[in-house]
mmCIF file of C-alpha atoms and ligand atoms in Angstrom:
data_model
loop_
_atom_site.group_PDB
_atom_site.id
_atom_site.type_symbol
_atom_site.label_atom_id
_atom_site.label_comp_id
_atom_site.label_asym_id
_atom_site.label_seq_id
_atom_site.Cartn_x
_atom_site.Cartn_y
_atom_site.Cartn_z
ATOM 1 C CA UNK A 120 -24.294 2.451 -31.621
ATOM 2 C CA UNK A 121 -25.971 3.728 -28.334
ATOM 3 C CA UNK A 122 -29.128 1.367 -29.515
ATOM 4 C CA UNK A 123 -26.933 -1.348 -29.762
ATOM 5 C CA UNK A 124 -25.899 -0.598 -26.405
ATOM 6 C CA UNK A 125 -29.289 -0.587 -24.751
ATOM 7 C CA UNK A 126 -29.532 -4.332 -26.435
ATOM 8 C CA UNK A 127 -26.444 -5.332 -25.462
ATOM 9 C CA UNK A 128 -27.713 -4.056 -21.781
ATOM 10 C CA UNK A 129 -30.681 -6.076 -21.780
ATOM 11 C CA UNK A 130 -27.719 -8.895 -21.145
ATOM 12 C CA UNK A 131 -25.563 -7.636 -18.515
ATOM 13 C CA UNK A 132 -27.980 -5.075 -16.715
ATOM 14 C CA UNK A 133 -30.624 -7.177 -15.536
ATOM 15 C CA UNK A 134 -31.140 -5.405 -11.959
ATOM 16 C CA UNK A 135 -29.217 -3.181 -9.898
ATOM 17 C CA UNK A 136 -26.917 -6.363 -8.305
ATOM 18 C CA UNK A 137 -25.461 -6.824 -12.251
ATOM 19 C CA UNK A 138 -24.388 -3.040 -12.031
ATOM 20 C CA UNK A 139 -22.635 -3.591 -8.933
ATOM 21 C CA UNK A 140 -21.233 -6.860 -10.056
ATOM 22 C CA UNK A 141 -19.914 -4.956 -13.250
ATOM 23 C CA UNK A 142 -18.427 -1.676 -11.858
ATOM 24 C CA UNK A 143 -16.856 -3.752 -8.419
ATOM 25 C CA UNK A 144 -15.072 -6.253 -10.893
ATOM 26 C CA UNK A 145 -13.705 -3.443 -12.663
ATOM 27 C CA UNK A 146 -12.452 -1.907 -9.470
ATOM 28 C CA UNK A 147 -11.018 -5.289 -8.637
ATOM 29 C CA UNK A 148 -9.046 -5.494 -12.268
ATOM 30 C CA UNK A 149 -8.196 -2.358 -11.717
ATOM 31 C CA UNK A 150 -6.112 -3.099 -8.981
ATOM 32 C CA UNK A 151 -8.236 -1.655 -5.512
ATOM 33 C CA UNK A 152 -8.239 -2.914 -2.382
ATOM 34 C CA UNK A 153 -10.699 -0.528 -0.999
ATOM 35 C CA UNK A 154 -13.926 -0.670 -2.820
ATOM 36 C CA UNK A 155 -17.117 1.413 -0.877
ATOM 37 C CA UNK A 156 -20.733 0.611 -2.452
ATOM 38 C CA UNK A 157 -23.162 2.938 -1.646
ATOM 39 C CA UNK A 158 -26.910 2.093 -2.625
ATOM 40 C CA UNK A 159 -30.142 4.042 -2.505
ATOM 41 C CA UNK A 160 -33.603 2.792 -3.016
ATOM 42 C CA UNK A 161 -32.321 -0.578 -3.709
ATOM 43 C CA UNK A 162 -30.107 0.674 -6.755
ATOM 44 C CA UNK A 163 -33.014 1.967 -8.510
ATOM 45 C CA UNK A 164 -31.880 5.423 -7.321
ATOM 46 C CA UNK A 165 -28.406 5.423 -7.057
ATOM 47 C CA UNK A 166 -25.353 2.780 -7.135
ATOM 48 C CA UNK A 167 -21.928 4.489 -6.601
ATOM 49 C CA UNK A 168 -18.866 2.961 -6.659
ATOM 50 C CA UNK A 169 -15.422 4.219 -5.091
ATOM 51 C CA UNK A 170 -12.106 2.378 -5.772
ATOM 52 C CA UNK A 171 -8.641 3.335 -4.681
ATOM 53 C CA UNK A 172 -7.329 1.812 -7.951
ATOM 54 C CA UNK A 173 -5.158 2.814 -10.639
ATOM 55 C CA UNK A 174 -8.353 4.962 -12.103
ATOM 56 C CA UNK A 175 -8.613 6.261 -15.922
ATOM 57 C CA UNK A 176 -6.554 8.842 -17.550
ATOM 58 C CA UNK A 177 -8.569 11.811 -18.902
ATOM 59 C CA UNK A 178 -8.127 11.133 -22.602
ATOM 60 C CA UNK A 179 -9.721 7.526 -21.744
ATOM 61 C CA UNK A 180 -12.751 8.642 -19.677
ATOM 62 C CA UNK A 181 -14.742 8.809 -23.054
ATOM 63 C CA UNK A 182 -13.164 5.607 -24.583
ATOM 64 C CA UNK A 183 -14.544 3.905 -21.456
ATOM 65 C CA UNK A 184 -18.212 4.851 -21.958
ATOM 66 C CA UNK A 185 -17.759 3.305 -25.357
ATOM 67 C CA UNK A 186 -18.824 -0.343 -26.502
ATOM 68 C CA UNK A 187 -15.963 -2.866 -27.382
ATOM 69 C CA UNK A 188 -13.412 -0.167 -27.504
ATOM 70 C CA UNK A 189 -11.539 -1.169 -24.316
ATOM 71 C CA UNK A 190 -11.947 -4.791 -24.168
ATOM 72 C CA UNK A 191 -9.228 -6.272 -22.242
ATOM 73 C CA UNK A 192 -8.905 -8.588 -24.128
ATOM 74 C CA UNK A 193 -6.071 -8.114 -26.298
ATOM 75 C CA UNK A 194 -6.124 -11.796 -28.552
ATOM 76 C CA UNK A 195 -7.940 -15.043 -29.167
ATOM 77 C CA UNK A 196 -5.134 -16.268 -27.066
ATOM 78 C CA UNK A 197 -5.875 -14.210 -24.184
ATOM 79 C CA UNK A 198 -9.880 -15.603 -24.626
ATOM 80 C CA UNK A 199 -7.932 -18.601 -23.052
ATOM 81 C CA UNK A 200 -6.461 -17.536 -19.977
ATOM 82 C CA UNK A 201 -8.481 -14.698 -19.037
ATOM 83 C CA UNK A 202 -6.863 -13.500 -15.882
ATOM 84 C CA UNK A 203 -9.193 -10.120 -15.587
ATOM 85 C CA UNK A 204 -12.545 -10.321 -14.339
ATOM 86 C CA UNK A 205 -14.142 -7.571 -17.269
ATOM 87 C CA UNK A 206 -13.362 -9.159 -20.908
ATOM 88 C CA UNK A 207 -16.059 -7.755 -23.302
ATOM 89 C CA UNK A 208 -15.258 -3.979 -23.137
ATOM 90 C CA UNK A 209 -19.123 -3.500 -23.071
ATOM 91 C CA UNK A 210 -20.299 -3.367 -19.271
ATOM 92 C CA UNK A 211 -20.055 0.585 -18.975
ATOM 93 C CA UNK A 212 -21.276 1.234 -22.322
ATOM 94 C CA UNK A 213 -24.117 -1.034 -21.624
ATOM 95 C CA UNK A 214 -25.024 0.793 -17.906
ATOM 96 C CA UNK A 215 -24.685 4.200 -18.989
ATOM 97 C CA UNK A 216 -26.969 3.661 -21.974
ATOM 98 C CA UNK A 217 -29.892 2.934 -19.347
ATOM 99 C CA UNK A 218 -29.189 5.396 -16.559
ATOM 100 C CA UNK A 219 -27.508 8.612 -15.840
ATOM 101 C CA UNK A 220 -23.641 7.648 -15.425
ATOM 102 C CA UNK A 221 -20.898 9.791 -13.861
ATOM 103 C CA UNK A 222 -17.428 8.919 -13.828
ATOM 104 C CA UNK A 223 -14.603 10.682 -12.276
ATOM 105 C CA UNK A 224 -11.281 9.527 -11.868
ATOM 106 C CA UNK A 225 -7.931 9.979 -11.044
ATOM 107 C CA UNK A 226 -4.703 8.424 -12.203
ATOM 108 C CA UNK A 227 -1.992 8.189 -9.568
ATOM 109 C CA UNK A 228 0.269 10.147 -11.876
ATOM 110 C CA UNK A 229 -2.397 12.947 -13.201
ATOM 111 C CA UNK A 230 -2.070 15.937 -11.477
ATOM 112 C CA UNK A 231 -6.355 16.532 -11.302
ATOM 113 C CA UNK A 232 -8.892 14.147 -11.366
ATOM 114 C CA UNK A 233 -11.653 14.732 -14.444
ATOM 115 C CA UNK A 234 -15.126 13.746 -14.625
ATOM 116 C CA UNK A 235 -17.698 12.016 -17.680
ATOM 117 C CA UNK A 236 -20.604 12.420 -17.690
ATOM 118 C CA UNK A 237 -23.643 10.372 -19.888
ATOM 119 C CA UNK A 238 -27.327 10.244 -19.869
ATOM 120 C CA UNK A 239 -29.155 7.568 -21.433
ATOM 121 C CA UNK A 240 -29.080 7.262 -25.128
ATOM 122 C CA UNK A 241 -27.447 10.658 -25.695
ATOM 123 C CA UNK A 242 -24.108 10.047 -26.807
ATOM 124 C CA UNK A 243 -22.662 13.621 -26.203
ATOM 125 C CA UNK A 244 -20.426 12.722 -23.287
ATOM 126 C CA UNK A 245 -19.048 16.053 -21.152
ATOM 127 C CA UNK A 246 -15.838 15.500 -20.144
ATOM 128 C CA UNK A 247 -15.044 18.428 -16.737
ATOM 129 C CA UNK A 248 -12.628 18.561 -14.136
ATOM 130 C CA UNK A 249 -13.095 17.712 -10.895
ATOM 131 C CA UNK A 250 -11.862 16.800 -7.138
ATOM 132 C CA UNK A 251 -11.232 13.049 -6.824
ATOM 133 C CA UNK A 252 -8.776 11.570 -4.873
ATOM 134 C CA UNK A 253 -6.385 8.634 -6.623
ATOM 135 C CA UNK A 254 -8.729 5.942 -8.179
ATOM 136 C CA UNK A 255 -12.334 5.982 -9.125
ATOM 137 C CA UNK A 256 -15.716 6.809 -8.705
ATOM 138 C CA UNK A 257 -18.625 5.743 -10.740
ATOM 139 C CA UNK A 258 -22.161 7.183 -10.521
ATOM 140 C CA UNK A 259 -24.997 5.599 -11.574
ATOM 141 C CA UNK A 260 -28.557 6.891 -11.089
ATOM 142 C CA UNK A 261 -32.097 6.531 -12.094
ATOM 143 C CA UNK A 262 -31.434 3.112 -13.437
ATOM 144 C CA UNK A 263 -33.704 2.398 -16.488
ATOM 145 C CA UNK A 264 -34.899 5.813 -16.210
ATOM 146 C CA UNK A 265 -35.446 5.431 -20.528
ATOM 147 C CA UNK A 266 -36.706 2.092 -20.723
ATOM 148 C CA UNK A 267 -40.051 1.958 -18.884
ATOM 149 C CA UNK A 268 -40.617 -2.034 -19.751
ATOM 150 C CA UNK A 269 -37.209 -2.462 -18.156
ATOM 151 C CA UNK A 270 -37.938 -0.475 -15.040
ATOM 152 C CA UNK A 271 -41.363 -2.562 -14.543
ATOM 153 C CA UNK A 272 -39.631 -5.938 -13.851
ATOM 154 C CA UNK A 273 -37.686 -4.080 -10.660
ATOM 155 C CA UNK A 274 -38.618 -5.637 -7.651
ATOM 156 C CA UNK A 275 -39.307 -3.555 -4.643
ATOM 157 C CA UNK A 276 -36.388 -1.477 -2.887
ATOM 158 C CA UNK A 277 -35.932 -4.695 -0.501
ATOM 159 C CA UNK A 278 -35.665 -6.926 -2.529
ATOM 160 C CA UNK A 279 -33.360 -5.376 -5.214
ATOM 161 C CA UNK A 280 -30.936 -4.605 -2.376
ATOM 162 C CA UNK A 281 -31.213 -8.543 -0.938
ATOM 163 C CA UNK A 282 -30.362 -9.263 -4.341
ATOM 164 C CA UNK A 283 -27.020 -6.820 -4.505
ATOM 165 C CA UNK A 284 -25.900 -8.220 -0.451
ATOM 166 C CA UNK A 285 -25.568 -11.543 -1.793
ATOM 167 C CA UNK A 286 -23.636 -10.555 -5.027
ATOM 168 C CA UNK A 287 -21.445 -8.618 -2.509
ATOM 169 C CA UNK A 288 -21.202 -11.463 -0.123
ATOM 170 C CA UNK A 289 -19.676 -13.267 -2.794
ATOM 171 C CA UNK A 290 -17.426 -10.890 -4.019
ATOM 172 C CA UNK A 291 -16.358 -10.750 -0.470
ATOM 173 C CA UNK A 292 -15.257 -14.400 -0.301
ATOM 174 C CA UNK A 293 -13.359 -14.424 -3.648
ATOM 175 C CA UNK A 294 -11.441 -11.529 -2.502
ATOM 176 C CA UNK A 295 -9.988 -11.659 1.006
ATOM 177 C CA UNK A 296 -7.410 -9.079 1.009
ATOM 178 C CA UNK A 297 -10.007 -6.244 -0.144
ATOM 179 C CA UNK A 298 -11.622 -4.261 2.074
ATOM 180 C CA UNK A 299 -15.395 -3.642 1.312
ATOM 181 C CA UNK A 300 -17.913 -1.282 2.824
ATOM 182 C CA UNK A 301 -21.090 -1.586 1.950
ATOM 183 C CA UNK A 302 -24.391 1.235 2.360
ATOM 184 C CA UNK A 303 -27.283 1.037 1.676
ATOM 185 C CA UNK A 304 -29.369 4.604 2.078
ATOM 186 C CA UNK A 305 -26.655 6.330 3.894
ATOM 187 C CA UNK A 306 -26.880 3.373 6.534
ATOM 188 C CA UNK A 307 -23.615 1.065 6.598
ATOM 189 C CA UNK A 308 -24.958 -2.117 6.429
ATOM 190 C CA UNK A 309 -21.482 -4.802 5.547
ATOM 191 C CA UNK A 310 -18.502 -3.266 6.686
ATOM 192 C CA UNK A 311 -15.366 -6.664 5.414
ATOM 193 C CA UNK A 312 -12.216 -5.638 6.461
ATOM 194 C CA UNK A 313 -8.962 -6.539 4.590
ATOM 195 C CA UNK A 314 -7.862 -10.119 5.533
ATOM 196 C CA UNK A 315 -4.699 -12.127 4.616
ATOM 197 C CA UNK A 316 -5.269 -15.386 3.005
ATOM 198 C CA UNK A 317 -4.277 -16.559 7.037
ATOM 199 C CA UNK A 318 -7.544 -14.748 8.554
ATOM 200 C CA UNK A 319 -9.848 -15.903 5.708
ATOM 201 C CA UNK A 320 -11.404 -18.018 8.618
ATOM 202 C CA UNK A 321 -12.540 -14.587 9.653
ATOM 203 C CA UNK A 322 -14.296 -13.252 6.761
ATOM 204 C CA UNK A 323 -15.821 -16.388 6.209
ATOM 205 C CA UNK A 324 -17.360 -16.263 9.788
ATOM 206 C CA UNK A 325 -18.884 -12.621 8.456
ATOM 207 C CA UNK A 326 -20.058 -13.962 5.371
ATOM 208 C CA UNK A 327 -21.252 -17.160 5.957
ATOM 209 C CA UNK A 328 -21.894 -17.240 9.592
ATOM 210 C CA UNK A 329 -20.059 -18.157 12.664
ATOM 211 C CA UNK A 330 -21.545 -21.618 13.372
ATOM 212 C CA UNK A 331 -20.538 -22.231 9.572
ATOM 213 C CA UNK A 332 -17.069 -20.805 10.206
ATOM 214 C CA UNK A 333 -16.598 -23.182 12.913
ATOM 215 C CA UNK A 334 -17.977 -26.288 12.664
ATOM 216 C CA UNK A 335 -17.476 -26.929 8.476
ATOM 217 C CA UNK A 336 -14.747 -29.130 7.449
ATOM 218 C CA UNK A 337 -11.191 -27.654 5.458
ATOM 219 C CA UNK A 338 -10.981 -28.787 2.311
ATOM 220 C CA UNK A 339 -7.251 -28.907 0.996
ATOM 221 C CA UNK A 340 -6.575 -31.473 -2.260
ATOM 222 C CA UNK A 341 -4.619 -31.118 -5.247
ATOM 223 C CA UNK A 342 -3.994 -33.435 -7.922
ATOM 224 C CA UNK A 343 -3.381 -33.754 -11.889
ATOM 225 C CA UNK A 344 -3.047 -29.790 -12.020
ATOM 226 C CA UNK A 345 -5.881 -29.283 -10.398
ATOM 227 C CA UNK A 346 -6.495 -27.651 -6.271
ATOM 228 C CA UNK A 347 -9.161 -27.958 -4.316
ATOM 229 C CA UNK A 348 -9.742 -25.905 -0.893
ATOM 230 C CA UNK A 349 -12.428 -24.436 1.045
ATOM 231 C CA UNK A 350 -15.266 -25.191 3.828
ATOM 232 C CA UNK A 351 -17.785 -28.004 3.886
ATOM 233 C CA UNK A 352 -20.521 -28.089 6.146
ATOM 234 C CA UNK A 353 -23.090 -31.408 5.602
ATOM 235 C CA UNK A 354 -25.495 -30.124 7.740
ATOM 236 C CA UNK A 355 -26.916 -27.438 10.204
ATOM 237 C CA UNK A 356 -28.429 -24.261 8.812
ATOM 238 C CA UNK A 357 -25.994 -23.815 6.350
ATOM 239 C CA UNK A 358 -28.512 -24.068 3.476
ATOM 240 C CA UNK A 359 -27.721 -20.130 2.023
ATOM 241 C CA UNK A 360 -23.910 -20.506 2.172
ATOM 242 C CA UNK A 361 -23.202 -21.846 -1.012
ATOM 243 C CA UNK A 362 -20.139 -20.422 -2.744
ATOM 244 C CA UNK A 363 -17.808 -21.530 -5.418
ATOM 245 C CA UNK A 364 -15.405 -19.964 -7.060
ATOM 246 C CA UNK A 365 -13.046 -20.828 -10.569
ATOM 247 C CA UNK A 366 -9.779 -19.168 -10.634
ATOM 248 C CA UNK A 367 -11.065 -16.918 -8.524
ATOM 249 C CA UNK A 368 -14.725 -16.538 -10.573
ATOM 250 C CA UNK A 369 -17.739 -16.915 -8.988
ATOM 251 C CA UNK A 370 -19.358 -19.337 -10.030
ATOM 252 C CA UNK A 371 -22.876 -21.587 -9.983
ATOM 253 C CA UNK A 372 -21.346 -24.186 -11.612
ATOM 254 C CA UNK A 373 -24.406 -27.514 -11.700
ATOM 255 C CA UNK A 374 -21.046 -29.696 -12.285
ATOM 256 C CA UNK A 375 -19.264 -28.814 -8.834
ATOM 257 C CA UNK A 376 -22.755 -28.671 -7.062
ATOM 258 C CA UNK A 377 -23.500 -32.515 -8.022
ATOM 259 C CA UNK A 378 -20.244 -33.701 -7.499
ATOM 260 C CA UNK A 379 -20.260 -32.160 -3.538
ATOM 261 C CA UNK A 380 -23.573 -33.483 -3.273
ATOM 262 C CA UNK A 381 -22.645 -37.267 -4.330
ATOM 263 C CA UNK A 382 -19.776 -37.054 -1.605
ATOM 264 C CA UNK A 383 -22.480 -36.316 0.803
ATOM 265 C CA UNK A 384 -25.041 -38.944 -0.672
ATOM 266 C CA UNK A 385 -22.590 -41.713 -0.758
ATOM 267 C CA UNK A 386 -21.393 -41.413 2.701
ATOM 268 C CA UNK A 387 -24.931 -40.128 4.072
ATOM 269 C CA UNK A 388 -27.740 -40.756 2.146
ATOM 270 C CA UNK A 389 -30.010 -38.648 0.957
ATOM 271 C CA UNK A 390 -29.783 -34.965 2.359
ATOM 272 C CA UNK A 391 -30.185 -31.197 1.954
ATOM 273 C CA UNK A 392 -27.684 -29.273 -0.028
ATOM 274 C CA UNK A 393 -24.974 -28.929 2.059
ATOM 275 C CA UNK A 394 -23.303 -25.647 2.701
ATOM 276 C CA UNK A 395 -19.500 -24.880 1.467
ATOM 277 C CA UNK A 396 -17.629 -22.264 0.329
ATOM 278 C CA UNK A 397 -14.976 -23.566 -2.209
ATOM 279 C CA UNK A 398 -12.407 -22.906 -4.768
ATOM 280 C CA UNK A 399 -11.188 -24.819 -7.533
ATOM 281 C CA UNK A 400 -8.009 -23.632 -9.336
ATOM 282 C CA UNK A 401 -6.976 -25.342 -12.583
ATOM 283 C CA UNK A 402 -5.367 -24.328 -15.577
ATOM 284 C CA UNK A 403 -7.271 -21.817 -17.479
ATOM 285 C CA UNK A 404 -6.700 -23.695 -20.722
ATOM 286 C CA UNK A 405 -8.741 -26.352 -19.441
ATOM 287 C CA UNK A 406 -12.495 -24.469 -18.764
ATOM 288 C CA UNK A 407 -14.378 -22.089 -20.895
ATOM 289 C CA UNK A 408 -15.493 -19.473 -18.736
ATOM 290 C CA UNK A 409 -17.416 -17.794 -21.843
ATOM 291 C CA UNK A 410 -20.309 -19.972 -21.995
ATOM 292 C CA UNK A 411 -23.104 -17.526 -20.177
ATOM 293 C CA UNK A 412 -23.103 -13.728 -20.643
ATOM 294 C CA UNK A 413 -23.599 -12.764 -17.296
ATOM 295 C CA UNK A 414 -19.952 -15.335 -16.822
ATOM 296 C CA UNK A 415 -22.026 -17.557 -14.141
ATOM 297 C CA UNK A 416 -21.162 -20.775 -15.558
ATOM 298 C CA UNK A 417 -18.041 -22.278 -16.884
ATOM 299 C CA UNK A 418 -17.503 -25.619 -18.969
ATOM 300 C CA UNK A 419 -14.513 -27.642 -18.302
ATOM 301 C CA UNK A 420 -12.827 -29.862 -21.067
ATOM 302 C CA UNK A 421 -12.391 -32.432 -18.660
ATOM 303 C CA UNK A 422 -15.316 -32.557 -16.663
ATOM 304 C CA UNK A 423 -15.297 -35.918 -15.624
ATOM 305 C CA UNK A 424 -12.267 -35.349 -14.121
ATOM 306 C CA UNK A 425 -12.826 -32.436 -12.104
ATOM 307 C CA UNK A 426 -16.461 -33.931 -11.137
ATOM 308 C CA UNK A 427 -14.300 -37.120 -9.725
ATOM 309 C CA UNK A 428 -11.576 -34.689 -7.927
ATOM 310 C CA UNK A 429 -14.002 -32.924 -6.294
ATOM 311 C CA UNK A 430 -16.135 -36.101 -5.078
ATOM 312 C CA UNK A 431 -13.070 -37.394 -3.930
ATOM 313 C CA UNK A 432 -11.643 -34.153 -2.405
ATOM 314 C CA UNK A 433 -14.783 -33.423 -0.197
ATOM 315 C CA UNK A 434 -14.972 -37.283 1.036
ATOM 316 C CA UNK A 435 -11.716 -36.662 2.033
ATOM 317 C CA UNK A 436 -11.743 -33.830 3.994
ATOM 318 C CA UNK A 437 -15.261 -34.732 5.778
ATOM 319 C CA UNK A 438 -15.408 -38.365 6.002
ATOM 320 C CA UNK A 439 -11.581 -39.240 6.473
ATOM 321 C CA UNK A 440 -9.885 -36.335 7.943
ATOM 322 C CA UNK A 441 -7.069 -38.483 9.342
ATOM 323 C CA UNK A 442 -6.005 -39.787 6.462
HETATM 324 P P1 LIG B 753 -14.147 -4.225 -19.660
HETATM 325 O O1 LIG B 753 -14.105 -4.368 -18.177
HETATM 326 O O2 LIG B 753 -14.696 -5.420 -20.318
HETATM 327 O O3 LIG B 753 -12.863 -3.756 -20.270
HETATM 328 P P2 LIG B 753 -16.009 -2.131 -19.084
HETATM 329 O O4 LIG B 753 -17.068 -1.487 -19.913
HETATM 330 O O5 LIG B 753 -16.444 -2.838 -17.855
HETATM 331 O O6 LIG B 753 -15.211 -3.094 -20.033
HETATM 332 O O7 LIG B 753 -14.936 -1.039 -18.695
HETATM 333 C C1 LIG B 753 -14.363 -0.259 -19.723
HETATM 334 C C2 LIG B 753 -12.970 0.202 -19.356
HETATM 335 O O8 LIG B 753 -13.018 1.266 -18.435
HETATM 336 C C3 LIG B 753 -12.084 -0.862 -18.709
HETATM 337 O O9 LIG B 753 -11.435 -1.635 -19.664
HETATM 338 C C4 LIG B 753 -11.107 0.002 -17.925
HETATM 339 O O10 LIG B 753 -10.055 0.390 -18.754
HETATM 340 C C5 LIG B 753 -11.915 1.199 -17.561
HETATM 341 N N1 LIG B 753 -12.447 1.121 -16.194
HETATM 342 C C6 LIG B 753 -13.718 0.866 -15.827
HETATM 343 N N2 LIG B 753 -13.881 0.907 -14.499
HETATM 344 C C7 LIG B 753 -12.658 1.231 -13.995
HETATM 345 C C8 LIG B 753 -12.160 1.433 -12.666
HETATM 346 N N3 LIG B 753 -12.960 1.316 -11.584
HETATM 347 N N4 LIG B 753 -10.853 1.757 -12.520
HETATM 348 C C9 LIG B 753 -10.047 1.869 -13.605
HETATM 349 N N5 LIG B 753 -10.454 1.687 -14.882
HETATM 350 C C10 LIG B 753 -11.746 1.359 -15.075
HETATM 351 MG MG1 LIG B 754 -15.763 -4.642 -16.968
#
């Protein structure tokens, strides 16, 4: 089982960023809305995680470490309207088989918090109590510590933590209301405060930039069951602020990304790739958000229709405002 696990990590533990993309959606379906990363040596050290969510009883602590046995999902039904972010039940399996992984958690309604421990391969998991306040905290050090070929395609310390700022940035804009701190060795380096969906202008600004937050067009469309909203920007040095999420995924979605463009390009001519940070909400019946391990990409049943929606959306809000 535990070399299954190192194969199946080989898909969702490329670098350090996928084991903070992991462990902060699971703080996120676990309910937080204080979530503190704390990095050293670009991940390759240590990646710690600390939720205020509704954390993992102690009988569970072990079940968690295991592959497939906690898989949220419950049905084939529930395959089509995923609402949590985590659906394969193999992510902490998966990290702990290629590092040295402590969790300790607390339910609200345990009286002490306990602690797992696992190292690589070995499946002998300790279980041990501990001090935790309510929620969780996940350990995870000398990443690919056991897999030497694994460990040689890290980048250096820079660039592995570039890598997990962006996937944070992200997270950060498909999650107003949760506060976020992130460090990176020992130094605080984001620091998103908790915004209603009224201040999003705000975390936008920290995210995307300030000259972004104020000079991109609002996007807000809806039509046929599907809504559109967000920030377009055609121009300017927006070029890195590309974000789109799909009920509430992140997502790098080649569909959305040409249809934006050809609003631009009809109106404008050729140009750069604008910037925009945007969400599309449809019913989850109508996209397949299974079609990449790593949950990138999506594939909608009706993409012609969304592509059109979206062209005409964007036009909309940055060509005819008045309208
Ligand atoms: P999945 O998210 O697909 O269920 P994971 O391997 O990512 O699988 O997580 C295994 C299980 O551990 C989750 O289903 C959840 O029950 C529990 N878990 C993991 N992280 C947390 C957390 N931060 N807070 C509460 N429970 C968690
Ligand atoms: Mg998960």
């Amino acid at each position: 089982a535990r070399l299954a696990n190192q194969i199946a990590a080989g898909e969702v533990v490329e670098r350090p960023a996928s084991v903070v993309k992991e462990l902060v959606e699971n703080s996120i379906d676990a309910g937080a809305n204080r979530i503190t990363i704390d990095i050293e040596r670009g991940g390759h050290k240590l990646i710690r995680i600390r939720d205020n969510g509704h954390g993992i009883a102690k009988d569970e602590l072990t079940l968690a470490l295991s592959r497939h046995a906690t898989s949220k999902l419950k049905s084939l039904d529930d395959l089509e309207c995923i609402s949590s972010l985590g659906f394969r039940g193999e992510a902490l399996a998966s990290i702990s088989s290629v590092s040295r992984l402590t969790l300790s958690s607390k339910p609200a309604a345990q009286e002490t918090a306990w602690q797992a421990f696992a190292e690589g391969r070995d499946m002998a998991v300790q279980v041990q109590p501990t001090a935790h306040p309510n929620g969780t905290t996940i350990e995870v050090k000398d990443l690919f510590f056991n897999t030497p070929a694994r460990r040689k395609f890290l980048r250096t310390e820079k660039t592995e933590f570039s890598h997990i700022d962006e996937l944070v940035k992200r997270i950060a804009l498909s999650r107003f209301d949760v506060a976020i701190t992130l460090t990176h060795n020992k130094k605080v380096v984001r620091q998103y405060r908790a915004r209603t969906p009224e201040q999003g202008t705000d975390r936008v600004a920290q995210v995307a930039g300030k000259t972004f937050a104020t000079d991109a067009a609002y996007i807000e469309s809806g039509a046929e069951g599907l809504k559109l909203y967000g920030w377009v920007l055609p121009c300017g040095d927006s070029g890195n602020s590309q974000y789109t999420y799909v009920n509430g995924r992140m997502m790098r979605d080649k569909l959305i990304l040409h249809a934006i463009r050809q609003a631009f390009e009809e109106q404008m001519g050729q140009i750069e790739l604008p910037g925009f940070v945007i969400y599309l909400e449809l019913d989850p019946r109508q996209v397949d958000v299974n079609v990449h391990p790593a949950k990138h990409e999506v594939r909608f049943h009706q993409a012609r229709l969304v592509h059109d929606f979206i062209v005409q959306a964007v036009k909309q809000a940055v060509f005819m405002p008045e309208q």
